[in-house]
Tab-separated table of C-alpha atoms and ligand atoms in Angstrom:
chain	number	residue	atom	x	y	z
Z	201	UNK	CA	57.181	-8.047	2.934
Z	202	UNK	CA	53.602	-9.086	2.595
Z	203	UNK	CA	51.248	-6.608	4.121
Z	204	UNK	CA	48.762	-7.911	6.735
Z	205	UNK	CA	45.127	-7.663	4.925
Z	206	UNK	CA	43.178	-5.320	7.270
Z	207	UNK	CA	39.717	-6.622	8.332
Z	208	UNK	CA	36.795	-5.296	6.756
Z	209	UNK	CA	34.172	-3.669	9.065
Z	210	UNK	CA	31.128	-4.665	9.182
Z	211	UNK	CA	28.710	-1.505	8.661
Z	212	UNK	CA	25.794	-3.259	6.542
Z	213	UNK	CA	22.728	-4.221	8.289
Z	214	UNK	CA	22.278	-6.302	11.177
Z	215	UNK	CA	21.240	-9.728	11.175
Z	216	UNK	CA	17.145	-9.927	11.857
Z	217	UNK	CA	17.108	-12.931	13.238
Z	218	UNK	CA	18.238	-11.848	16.516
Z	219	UNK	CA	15.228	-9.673	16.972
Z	220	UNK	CA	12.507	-11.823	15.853
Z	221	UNK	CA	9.913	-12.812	17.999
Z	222	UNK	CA	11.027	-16.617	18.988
Z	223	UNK	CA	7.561	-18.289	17.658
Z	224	UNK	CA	8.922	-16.886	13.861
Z	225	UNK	CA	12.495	-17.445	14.472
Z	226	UNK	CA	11.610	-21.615	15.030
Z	227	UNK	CA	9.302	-21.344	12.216
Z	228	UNK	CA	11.192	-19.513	9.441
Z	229	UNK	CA	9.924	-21.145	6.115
Z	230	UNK	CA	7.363	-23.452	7.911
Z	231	UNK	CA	4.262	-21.351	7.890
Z	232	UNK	CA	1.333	-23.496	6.213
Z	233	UNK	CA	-1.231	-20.667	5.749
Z	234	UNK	CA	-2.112	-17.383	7.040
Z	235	UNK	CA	-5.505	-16.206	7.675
Z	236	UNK	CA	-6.892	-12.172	8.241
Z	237	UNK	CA	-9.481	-12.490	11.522
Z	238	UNK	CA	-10.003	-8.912	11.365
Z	239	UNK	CA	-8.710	-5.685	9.686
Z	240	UNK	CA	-5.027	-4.492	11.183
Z	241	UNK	CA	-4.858	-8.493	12.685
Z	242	UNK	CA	-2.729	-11.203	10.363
Z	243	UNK	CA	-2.112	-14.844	11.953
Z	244	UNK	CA	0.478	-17.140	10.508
Z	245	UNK	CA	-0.012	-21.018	11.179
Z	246	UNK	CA	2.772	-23.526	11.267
Z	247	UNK	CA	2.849	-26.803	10.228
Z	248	UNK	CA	3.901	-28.338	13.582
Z	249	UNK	CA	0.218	-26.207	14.801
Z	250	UNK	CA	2.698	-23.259	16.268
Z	251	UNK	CA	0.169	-19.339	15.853
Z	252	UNK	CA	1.213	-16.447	15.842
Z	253	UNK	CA	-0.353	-12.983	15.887
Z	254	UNK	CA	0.362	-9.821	14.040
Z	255	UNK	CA	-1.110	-6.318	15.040
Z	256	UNK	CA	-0.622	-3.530	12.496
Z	257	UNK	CA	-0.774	0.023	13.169
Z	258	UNK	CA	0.179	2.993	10.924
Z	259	UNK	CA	2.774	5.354	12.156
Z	260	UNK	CA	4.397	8.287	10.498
Z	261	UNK	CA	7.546	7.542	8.554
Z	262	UNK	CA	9.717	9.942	10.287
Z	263	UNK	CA	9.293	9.052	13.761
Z	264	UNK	CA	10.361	11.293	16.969
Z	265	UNK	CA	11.784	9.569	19.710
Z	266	UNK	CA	8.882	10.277	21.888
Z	267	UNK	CA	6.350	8.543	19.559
Z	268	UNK	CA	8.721	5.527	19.352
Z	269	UNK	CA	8.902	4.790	23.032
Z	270	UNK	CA	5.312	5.642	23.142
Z	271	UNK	CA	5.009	2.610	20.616
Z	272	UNK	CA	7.706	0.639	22.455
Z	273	UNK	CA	6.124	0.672	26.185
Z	274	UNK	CA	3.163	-0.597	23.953
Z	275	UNK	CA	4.916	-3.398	22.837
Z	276	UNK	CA	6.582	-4.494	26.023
Z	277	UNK	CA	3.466	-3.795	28.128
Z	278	UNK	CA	0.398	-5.495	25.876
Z	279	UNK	CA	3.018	-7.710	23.481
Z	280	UNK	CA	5.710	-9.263	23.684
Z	281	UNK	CA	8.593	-7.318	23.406
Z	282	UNK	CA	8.832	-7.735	19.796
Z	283	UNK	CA	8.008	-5.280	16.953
Z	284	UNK	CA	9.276	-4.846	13.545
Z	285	UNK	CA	8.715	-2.023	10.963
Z	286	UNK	CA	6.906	-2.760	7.323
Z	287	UNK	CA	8.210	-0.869	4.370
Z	288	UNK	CA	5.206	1.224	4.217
Z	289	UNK	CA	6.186	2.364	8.057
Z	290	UNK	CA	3.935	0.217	9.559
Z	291	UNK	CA	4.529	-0.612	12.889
Z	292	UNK	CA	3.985	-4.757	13.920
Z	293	UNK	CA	3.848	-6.332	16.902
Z	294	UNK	CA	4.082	-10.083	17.264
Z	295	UNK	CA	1.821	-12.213	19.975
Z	296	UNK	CA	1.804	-15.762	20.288
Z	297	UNK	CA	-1.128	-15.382	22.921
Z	298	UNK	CA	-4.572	-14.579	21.259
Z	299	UNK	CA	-5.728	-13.449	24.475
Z	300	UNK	CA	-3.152	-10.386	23.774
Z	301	UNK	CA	-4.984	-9.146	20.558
Z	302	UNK	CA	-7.388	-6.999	21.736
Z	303	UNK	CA	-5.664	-5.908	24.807
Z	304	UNK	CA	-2.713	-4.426	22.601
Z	305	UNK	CA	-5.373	-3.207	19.870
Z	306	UNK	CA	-7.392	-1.186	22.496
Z	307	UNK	CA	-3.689	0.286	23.912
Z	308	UNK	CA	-2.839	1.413	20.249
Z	309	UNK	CA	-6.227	2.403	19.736
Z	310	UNK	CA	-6.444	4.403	23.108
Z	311	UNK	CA	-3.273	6.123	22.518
Z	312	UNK	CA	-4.174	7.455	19.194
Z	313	UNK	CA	-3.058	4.788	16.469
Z	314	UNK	CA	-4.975	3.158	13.892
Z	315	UNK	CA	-4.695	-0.148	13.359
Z	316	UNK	CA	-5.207	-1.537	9.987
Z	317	UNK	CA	-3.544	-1.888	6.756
Z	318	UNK	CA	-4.111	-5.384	6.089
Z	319	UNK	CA	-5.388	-7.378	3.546
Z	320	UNK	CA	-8.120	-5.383	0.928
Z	321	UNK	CA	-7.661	-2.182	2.581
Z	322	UNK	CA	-5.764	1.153	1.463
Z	323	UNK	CA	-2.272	0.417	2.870
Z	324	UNK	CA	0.000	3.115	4.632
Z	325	UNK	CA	1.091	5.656	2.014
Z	326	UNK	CA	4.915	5.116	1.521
Z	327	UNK	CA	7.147	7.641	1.025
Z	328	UNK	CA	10.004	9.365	0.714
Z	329	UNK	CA	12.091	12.075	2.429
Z	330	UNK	CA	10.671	15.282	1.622
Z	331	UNK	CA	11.332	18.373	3.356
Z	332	UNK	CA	13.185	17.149	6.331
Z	333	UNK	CA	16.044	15.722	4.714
Z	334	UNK	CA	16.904	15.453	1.315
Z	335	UNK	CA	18.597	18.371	-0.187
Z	336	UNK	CA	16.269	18.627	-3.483
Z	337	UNK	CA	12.817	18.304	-2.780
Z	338	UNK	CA	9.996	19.759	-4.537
Z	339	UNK	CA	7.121	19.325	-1.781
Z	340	UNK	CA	6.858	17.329	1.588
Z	341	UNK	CA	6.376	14.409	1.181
Z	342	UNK	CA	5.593	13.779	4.873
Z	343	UNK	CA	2.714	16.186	4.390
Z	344	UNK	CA	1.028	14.761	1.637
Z	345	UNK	CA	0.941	11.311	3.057
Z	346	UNK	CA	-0.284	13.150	6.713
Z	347	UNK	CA	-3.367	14.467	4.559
Z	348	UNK	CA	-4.122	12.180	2.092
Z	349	UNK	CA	-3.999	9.216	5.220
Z	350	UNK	CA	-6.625	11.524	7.191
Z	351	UNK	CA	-8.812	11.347	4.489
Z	352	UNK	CA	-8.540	7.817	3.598
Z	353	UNK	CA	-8.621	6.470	7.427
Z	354	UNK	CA	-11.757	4.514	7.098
Z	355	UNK	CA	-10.451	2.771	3.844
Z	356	UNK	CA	-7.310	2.280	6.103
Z	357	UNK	CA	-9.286	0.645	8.672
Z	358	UNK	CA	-11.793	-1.334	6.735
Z	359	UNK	CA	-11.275	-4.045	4.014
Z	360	UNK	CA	-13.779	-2.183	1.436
Z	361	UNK	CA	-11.381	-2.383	-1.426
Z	362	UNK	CA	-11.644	-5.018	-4.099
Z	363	UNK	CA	-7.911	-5.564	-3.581
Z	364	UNK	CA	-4.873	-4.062	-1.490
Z	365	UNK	CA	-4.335	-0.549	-2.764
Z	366	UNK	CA	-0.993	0.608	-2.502
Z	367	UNK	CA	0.107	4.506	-2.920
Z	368	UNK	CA	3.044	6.255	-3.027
Z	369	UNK	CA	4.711	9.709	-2.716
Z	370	UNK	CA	7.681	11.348	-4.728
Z	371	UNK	CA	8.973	14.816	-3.716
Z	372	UNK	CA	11.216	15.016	-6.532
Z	373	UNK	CA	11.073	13.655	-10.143
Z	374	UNK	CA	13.946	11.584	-10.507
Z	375	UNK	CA	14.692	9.741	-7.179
Z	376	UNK	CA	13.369	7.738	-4.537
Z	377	UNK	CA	9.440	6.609	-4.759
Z	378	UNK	CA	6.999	6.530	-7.190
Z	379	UNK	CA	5.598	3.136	-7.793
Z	380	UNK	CA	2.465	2.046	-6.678
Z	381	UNK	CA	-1.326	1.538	-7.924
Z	382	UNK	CA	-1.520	5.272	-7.591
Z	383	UNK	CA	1.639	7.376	-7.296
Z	384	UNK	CA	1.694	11.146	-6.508
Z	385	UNK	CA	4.755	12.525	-7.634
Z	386	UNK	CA	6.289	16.066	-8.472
Z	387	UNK	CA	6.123	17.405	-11.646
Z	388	UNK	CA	8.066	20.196	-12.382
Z	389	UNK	CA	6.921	22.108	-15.669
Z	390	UNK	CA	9.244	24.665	-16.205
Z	391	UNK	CA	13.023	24.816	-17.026
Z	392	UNK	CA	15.574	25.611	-14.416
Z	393	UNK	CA	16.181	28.976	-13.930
Z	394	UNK	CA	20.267	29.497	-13.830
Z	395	UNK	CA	21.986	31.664	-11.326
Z	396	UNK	CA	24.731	32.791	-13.435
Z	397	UNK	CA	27.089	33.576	-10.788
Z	398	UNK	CA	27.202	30.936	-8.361
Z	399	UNK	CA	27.359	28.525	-11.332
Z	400	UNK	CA	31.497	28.419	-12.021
Z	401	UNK	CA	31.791	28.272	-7.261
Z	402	UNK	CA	29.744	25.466	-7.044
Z	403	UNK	CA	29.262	22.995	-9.745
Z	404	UNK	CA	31.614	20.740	-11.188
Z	405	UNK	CA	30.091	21.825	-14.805
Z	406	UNK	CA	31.104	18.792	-16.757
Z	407	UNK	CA	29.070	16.569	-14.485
Z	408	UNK	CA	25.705	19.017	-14.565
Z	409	UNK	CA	26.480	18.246	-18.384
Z	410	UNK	CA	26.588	14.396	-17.932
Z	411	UNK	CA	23.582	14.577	-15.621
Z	412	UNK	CA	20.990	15.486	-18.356
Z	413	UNK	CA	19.199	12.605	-19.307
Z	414	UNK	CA	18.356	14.637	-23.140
Z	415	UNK	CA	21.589	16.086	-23.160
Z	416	UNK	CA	19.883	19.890	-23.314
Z	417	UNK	CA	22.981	21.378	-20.826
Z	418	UNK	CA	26.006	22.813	-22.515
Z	419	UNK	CA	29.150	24.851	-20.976
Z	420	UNK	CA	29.020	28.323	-21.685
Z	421	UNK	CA	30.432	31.562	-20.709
Z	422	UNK	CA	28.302	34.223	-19.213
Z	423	UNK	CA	29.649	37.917	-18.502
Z	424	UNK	CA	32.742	36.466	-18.963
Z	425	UNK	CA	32.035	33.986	-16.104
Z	426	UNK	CA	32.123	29.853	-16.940
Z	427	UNK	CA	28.732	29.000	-16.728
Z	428	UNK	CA	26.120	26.445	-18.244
Z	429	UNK	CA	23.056	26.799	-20.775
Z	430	UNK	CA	20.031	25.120	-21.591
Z	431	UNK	CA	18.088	24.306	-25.018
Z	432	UNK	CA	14.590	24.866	-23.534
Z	433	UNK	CA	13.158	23.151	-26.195
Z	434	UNK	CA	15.022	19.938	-25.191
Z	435	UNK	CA	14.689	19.740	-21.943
Z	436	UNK	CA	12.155	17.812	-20.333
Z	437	UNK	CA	11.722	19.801	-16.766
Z	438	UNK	CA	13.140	16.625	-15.399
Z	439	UNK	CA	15.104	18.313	-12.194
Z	440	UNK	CA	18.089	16.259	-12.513
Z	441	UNK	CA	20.610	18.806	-12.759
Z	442	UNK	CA	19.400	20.686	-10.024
Z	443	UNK	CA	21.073	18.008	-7.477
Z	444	UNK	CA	24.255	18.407	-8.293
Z	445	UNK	CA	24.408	21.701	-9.288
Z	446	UNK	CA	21.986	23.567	-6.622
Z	447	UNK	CA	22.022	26.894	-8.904
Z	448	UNK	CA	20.048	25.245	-11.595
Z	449	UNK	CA	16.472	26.254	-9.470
Z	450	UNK	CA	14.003	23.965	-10.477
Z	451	UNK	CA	11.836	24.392	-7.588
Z	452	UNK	CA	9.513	27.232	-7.951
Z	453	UNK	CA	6.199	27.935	-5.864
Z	454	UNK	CA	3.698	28.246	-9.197
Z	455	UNK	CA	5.526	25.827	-11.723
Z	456	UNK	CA	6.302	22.760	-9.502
Z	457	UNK	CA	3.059	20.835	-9.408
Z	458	UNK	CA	1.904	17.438	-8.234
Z	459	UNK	CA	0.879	14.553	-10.930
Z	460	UNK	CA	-0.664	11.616	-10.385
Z	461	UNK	CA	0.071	8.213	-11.484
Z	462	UNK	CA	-1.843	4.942	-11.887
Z	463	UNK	CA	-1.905	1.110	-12.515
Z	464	UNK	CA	1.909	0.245	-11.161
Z	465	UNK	CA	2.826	-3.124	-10.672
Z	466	UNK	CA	5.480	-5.083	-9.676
Z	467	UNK	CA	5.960	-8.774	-11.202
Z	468	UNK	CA	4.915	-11.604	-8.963
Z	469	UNK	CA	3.955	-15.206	-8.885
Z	470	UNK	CA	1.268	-14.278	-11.495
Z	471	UNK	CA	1.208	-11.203	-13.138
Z	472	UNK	CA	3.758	-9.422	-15.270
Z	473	UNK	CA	5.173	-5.981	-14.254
Z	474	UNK	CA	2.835	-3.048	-14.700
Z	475	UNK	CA	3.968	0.327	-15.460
Z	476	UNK	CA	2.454	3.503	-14.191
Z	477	UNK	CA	0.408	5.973	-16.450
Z	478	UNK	CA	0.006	9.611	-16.071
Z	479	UNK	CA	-3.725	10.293	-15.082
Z	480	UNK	CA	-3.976	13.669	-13.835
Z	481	UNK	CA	-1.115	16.245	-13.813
Z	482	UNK	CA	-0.823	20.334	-13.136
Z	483	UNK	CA	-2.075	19.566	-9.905
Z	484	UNK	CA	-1.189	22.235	-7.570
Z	485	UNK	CA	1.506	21.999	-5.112
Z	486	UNK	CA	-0.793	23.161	-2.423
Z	487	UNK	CA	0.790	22.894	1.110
Z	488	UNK	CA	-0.371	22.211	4.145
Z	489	UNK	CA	-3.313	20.038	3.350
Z	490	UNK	CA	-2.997	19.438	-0.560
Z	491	UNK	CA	-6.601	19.405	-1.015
Z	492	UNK	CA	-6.730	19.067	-4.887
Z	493	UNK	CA	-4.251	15.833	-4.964
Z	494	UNK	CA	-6.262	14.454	-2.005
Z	495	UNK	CA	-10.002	14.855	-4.176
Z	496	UNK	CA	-8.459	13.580	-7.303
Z	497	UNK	CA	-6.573	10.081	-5.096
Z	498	UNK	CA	-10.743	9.965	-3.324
Z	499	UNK	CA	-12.341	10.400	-6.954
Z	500	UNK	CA	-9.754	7.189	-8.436
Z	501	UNK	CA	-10.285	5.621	-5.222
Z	502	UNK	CA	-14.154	5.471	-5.414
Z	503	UNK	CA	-14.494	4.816	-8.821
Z	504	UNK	CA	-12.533	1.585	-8.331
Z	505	UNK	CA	-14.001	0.623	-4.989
Z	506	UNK	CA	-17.139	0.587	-7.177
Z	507	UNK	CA	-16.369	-0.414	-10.413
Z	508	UNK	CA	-13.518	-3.222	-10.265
Z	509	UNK	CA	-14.277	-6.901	-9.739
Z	510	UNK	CA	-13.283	-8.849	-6.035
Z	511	UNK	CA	-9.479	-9.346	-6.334
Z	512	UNK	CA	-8.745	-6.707	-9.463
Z	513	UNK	CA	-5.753	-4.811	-8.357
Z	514	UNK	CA	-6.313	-0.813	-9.752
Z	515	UNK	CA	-3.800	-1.862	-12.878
Z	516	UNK	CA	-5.955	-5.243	-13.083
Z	517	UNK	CA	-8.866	-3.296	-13.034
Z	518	UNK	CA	-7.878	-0.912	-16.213
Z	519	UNK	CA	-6.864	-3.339	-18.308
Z	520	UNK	CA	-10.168	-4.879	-18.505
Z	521	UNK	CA	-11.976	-2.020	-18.587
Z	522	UNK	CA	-9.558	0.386	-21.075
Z	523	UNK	CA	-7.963	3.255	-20.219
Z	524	UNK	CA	-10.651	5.540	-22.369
Z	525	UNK	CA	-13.350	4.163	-19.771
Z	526	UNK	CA	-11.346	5.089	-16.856
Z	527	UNK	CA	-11.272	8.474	-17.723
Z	528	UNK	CA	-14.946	8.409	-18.582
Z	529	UNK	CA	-15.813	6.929	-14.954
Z	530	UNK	CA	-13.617	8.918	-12.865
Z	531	UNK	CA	-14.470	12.151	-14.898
Z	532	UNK	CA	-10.478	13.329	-14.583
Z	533	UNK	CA	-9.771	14.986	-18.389
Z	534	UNK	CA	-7.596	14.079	-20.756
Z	535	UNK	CA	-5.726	16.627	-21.703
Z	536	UNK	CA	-2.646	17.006	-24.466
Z	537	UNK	CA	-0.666	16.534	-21.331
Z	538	UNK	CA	-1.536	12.409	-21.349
Z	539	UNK	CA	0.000	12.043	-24.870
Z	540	UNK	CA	4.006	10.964	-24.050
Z	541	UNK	CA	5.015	12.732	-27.774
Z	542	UNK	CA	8.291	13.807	-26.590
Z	543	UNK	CA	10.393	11.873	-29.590
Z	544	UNK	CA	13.863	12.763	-28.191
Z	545	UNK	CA	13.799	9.228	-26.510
Z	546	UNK	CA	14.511	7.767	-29.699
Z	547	UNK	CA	18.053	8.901	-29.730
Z	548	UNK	CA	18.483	9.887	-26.211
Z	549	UNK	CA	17.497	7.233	-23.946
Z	550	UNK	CA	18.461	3.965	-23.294
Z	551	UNK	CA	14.900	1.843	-24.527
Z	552	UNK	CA	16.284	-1.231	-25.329
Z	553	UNK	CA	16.865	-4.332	-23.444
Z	554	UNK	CA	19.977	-4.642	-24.358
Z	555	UNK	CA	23.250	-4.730	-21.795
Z	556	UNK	CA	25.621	-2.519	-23.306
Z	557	UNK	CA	29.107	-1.858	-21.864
D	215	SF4	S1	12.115	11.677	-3.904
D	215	SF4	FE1	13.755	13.116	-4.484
D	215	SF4	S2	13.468	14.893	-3.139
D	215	SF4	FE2	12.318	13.203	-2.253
D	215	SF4	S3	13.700	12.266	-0.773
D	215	SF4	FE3	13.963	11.148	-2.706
D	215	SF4	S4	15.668	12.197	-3.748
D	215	SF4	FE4	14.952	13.562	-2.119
D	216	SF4	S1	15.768	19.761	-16.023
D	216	SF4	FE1	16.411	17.732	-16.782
D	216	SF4	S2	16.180	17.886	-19.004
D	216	SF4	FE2	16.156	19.982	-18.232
D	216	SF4	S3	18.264	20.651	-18.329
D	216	SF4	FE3	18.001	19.826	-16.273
D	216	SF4	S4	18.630	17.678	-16.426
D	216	SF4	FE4	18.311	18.431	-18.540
C-alpha cells in the first residue's frame, strides 16, 4: 500500500516581504540611486520618482525585550510602523515622509541611541555570541563591542573615514565571526589542559580525534582510564577540540588572549577577496573594558583616517602602501609572532582548490 507522503513543515525563515515598508515592497529592484543627506540618514529614489527614508541607529546585538519595545513605540510613534534589523544589529526605520526624519532622529537621540553608521563612518561592530550563549567562548564578545563602540562613537556618528570601516568580534578561534577590515578575535596560546577523568564520561573520543585540524589528538589510556593525548608540538592552540569534548580546557584566564586582524575583504563588483593578516596578537583578555584591544583598534584607526586616500578601504589602503609601512606608521611591532612558519599545513590542511570527494 503506498504510504501517504507527510507534508514537510515549514520552519525556515519567513518571507520579508510581508514586513516591508509598502514604498520598498512596490519598488523592489527599481531604485535608480541612493543618496546619504546626513550621517545615520540613507534615501533610496525610484525610477517612477517614489523616496524613501532610512534612519539608522546602533543597538546592542543581544537585545532585552524592554529595549526592543523601547525601539518599537519609536517606530510606530515617529515612523511608520516599519523597522528592519542590519547584520551589524543596526536597527532601521523606513519613512516615506521627509518631514519624519528629524522628528524620529531627535526620539532615538532623546532616548539614548546613536544614530549613524552610514556611509564613510565606523559601522556597528558585529559580533558573535560570547558569554551569553554559546557553550565555548573565550571572552564576551558583547563586551568588547560595548567598549570598543564607546570609544569609537564619534567615528560612529561622523563620516571622517576615508571609507566604511567594518570590525568584527570572535570569542572563540574557530567559529562564528572574524572577517572584517579589522577583526578582534581570540587567540588562545597554550595547549588544552586534559581532565583525565571526565575524559572516557563525556566525549565520544574518536570524534575529539577527527576534530583536530593537525591531527595532534590520539586515544590513550590514563590510570587505566580511556582517555586522549596531545603532541604539544603539533598542535596549534586552535580550541577545536574543546567543543566537543568540554574536558579539553582551552580557556584559561592568563593564556587566552585577544589578536587583532586587518585588511579583510569580501569580493564585490570590483575588487577581489582580501584576506585578513595578523597585526597585533598577545593582547590581553582584559574584561570589563578591554582597554589594550580598544588603544591598539584607535591607534589602526587613526593612522588610516590619516594616511589612506578618499575611498581606500583599510585592505585598499595597505596594499598601496606595504605592509612594512603599516607597521612603521601605526608603531604596533612585529614580532616572530607575524611570521605564519607553522609548515604542518603542507600535509595537514586542505590548501588547494581542488573539490575532492
Ligand atoms: S565565535 Fe565561537 S565562542 Fe563565540 S559564539 Fe561563535 S562559536 Fe561561540
Ligand atoms: S587545540 Fe586544536 S590543534 Fe590543539 S589538540 Fe585541540 S584541536 Fe588539535
Amino acid at each position: 500500500m503506498a504510504h501517504e507522503m507527510r507534508t514537510p513543515i515549514e520552519s525556515g525563515c519567513p518571507d520579508g516581504f510581508q514586513y516591508m515598508h509598502p514604498v520598498m515592497r512596490k519598488n523592489y529592484g527599481q531604485w535608480a540611486y541612493h543618496e546619504d543627506p546626513q550621517p545615520g540618514v540613507l534615501l533610496h529614489v525610484s525610477h517612477n520618482g517614489d523616496k524613501i527614508w532610512t534612519v539608522r541607529a546602533g543597538t546592542q546585538r543581544i537585545l532585552d525585550l524592554f529595549t526592543l519595545r523601547k525601539l518599537c513605540d519609536i517606530g510606530d510613534t515617529y515612523g511608520e510602523g516599519y523597522i528592519h534589523f542590519t547584520i551589524r544589529s543596526n536597527i532601521e526605520y523606513q519613512v516615506a515622509d521627509e518631514a519624519k526624519v528629524q522628528p524620529l532622529i531627535k526620539a532615538l537621540t532623546d532616548a539614548g541611541f546613536v544614530v549613524g553608521g552610514t556611509r564613510n563612518s565606523v559601522a556597528m561592530l558585529s559580533h558573535t555570541q560570547g558569554w551569553l550563549h554559546c557553550d565555548i567562548p573565550g571572552t564576551d564578545a558583547s563586551g568588547v563591542v560595548k567598549s570598543m563602540m564607546d570609544e569609537l562613537i564619534d567615528e560612529f556618528k561622523g563620516w571622517n573615514m576615508p571609507n566604511r570601516v567594518h570590525m568584527t568580534t570572535s570569542c572563540c578561534q574557530i567559529n562564528c565571526g572574524g572577517q572584517g577590515d579589522i577583526a578582534i578575535n581570540v587567540q588562545h596560546t597554550k595547549p588544552p589542559k586534559i581532565n583525565h577523568d571526565l575524559v572516557s564520561n563525556v566525549c565520544e573520543r574518536p570524534s575529539v580525534v577527527a576534530r583536530c585540524p593537525v591531527a595532534a589528538i590520539r586515544p590513550a589510556l590514563v590510570n587505566g582510564k580511556p582517555s586522549l593525548e596531545v603532541d604539544e608540538k603539533k598542535c596549534i592552540c586552535c580550541g577545536a577540540c574543546y567543543p566537543p569534548c568540554p574536558p579539553m580546557q582551552i580557556n584559561d584566564a592568563e593564556h587566552s588572549k585577544l589578536s587583532i586582524w586587518v585588511g579583510g575583504n569580501h569580493s564585490n563588483a570590483r575588487g577581489k577577496p582580501t584576506f585578513q593578516k595578523l597585526v597585533a596578537s598577545g593582547i590581553p583578555n582584559n574584561p570589563p573594558r578591554w582597554p589594550e584591544a580598544t588603544a591598539v583598534v584607535k591607534k589602526i584607526l587613526k593612522t588610516y583616517k590619516e594616511d589612506a586616500k578618499d575611498w581606500e578601504r583599510i585592505n585598499d589602503w595597505i596594499e598601496r602602501i606595504g605592509w612594512p609601512r603599516f607597521f612603521e606608521k601605526t608603531g604596533l611591532p612585529f614580532t616572530k609572532y607575524h611570521i605564519d612558519n607553522w609548515r604542518g599545513a603542507r600535509a595537514s590542511l586542505n590548501a588547494s582548490t581542488h573539490i575532492r570527494f
